[in-house]
Amino acid sequence: QGHCNQITATACSEDKRWIVTADCGEDSMLIVWDSFSGTPVRTFLNPHPDGIKCLDLSTDNRYLVTLGNDEPQTISLWDWTDEKEDGPIVSLQFKYTQEFQNQHWVKFNPDNPRELASNGKLRVLFLNWQDGASQFQYYSPRIEKKDFHEKKKATALFTKTVFIPNQGSAVTGTSIGMILVWARSLIID
């Protein structure tokens, strides 16, 4: 039981019941484990062409979001609790540009499993989806070098984006210790 390749992404439910693991490479897998029994309860084979770079589990423990290690890169949403679903229920292939490729982080909004954020070094994306939809809607705020007052700040790279619980906003960390705060109105609009 388990992975044939190095595990590259993990997530755990708040109650510690469910553990999710994923790997990269040939014959990659996405596995949901029952931590109480130590057994896999759901396995998806080859979830992305070259495996998974990052993943997250929604706070209601129903949905998984995966960020592929493929090129062009894909982000996918899975309802692992629905036995009828054997693949992602929503997917988006990123634009094949330097700014949008190499996304390395994905995170659900803890207040709403239909909202999530993803980022690479140069772009942040806020995504949402509706029941029955086959595609994500997304917004990607453009940050220009002129938006920063100092040259050092203009070279900052994005590290991770998280939603602030019960606030309706999000923050993105940067490689030089800055934090960008995103207003909820921008995410919705």
mmCIF file of C-alpha atoms in Angstrom, residues 37-124:
data_model
loop_
_atom_site.group_PDB
_atom_site.id
_atom_site.type_symbol
_atom_site.label_atom_id
_atom_site.label_comp_id
_atom_site.label_asym_id
_atom_site.label_seq_id
_atom_site.Cartn_x
_atom_site.Cartn_y
_atom_site.Cartn_z
ATOM 1 C CA SER A 37 -7.111 2.485 10.840
ATOM 2 C CA GLY A 38 -3.987 3.378 8.834
ATOM 3 C CA THR A 39 -5.603 2.268 5.585
ATOM 4 C CA PRO A 40 -6.212 4.069 2.289
ATOM 5 C CA VAL A 41 -9.903 4.845 1.721
ATOM 6 C CA ARG A 42 -9.637 6.510 -1.712
ATOM 7 C CA THR A 43 -6.921 6.383 -4.366
ATOM 8 C CA PHE A 44 -6.721 8.332 -7.622
ATOM 9 C CA LEU A 45 -4.181 7.050 -10.142
ATOM 10 C CA ASN A 46 -2.282 9.556 -12.300
ATOM 11 C CA PRO A 47 -4.195 12.604 -11.021
ATOM 12 C CA HIS A 48 -1.980 14.931 -13.122
ATOM 13 C CA PRO A 49 0.349 13.939 -15.987
ATOM 14 C CA ASP A 50 3.503 14.370 -13.889
ATOM 15 C CA GLY A 51 2.056 14.148 -10.388
ATOM 16 C CA ILE A 52 1.161 16.740 -7.775
ATOM 17 C CA LYS A 53 3.216 19.667 -6.513
ATOM 18 C CA CYS A 54 0.866 20.908 -3.769
ATOM 19 C CA LEU A 55 -2.575 20.079 -2.349
ATOM 20 C CA ASP A 56 -5.052 21.113 0.306
ATOM 21 C CA LEU A 57 -8.109 19.631 2.007
ATOM 22 C CA SER A 58 -11.208 21.779 2.602
ATOM 23 C CA THR A 59 -12.270 22.381 6.207
ATOM 24 C CA ASP A 60 -15.468 20.371 5.614
ATOM 25 C CA ASN A 61 -13.181 17.437 4.597
ATOM 26 C CA ARG A 62 -15.128 16.919 1.367
ATOM 27 C CA TYR A 63 -12.928 18.523 -1.281
ATOM 28 C CA LEU A 64 -9.302 18.265 -2.332
ATOM 29 C CA VAL A 65 -7.531 20.790 -4.500
ATOM 30 C CA THR A 66 -4.391 19.725 -6.332
ATOM 31 C CA LEU A 67 -1.755 21.688 -8.167
ATOM 32 C CA GLY A 68 -0.125 19.641 -10.899
ATOM 33 C CA ASN A 69 3.559 19.325 -11.574
ATOM 34 C CA ASP A 70 2.693 19.234 -15.279
ATOM 35 C CA GLU A 71 3.403 21.721 -18.082
ATOM 36 C CA PRO A 72 1.252 23.561 -18.835
ATOM 37 C CA GLN A 73 0.253 23.419 -15.211
ATOM 38 C CA THR A 74 -3.258 22.478 -14.052
ATOM 39 C CA ILE A 75 -5.213 23.050 -10.851
ATOM 40 C CA SER A 76 -7.980 20.535 -10.098
ATOM 41 C CA LEU A 77 -10.758 20.120 -7.547
ATOM 42 C CA TRP A 78 -11.823 16.660 -6.372
ATOM 43 C CA ASP A 79 -14.861 15.490 -4.397
ATOM 44 C CA TRP A 80 -13.162 12.476 -2.843
ATOM 45 C CA THR A 81 -16.272 11.554 -0.822
ATOM 46 C CA ASP A 82 -18.398 10.918 -3.938
ATOM 47 C CA GLU A 83 -17.686 7.346 -5.067
ATOM 48 C CA LYS A 84 -19.220 8.115 -8.491
ATOM 49 C CA GLU A 85 -16.518 10.694 -9.220
ATOM 50 C CA ASP A 86 -13.294 9.118 -10.431
ATOM 51 C CA GLY A 87 -11.653 12.341 -11.572
ATOM 52 C CA PRO A 88 -11.626 16.057 -10.840
ATOM 53 C CA ILE A 89 -14.961 17.861 -10.849
ATOM 54 C CA VAL A 90 -13.415 21.214 -11.846
ATOM 55 C CA SER A 91 -10.059 21.973 -13.510
ATOM 56 C CA LEU A 92 -8.186 24.929 -14.935
ATOM 57 C CA GLN A 93 -5.086 24.890 -17.085
ATOM 58 C CA PHE A 94 -2.962 27.959 -16.414
ATOM 59 C CA LYS A 95 -1.842 30.219 -19.221
ATOM 60 C CA TYR A 96 1.475 29.034 -20.590
ATOM 61 C CA THR A 97 3.455 32.104 -19.586
ATOM 62 C CA GLN A 98 6.295 32.601 -17.145
ATOM 63 C CA GLU A 99 4.009 34.564 -14.815
ATOM 64 C CA PHE A 100 1.321 31.886 -14.552
ATOM 65 C CA GLN A 101 3.404 28.719 -14.747
ATOM 66 C CA ASN A 102 5.306 27.349 -11.768
ATOM 67 C CA GLN A 103 2.485 27.833 -9.290
ATOM 68 C CA HIS A 104 3.724 26.212 -6.083
ATOM 69 C CA TRP A 105 1.024 26.832 -3.461
ATOM 70 C CA VAL A 106 -2.705 26.267 -3.147
ATOM 71 C CA LYS A 107 -5.004 26.836 -0.145
ATOM 72 C CA PHE A 108 -8.753 26.681 0.533
ATOM 73 C CA ASN A 109 -10.578 29.519 2.226
ATOM 74 C CA PRO A 110 -11.369 28.028 5.689
ATOM 75 C CA ASP A 111 -14.717 29.858 5.699
ATOM 76 C CA ASN A 112 -15.815 28.745 2.217
ATOM 77 C CA PRO A 113 -14.698 25.549 0.441
ATOM 78 C CA ARG A 114 -15.722 27.134 -2.873
ATOM 79 C CA GLU A 115 -12.919 29.705 -2.706
ATOM 80 C CA LEU A 116 -9.211 29.082 -2.903
ATOM 81 C CA ALA A 117 -5.940 30.810 -3.608
ATOM 82 C CA SER A 118 -2.917 29.705 -5.568
ATOM 83 C CA ASN A 119 0.377 31.389 -6.164
ATOM 84 C CA GLY A 120 3.716 31.113 -7.863
ATOM 85 C CA LYS A 121 6.669 33.436 -7.470
ATOM 86 C CA LEU A 122 5.148 36.090 -9.737
ATOM 87 C CA ARG A 123 1.344 35.745 -9.638
ATOM 88 C CA VAL A 124 -1.446 35.152 -7.121
#
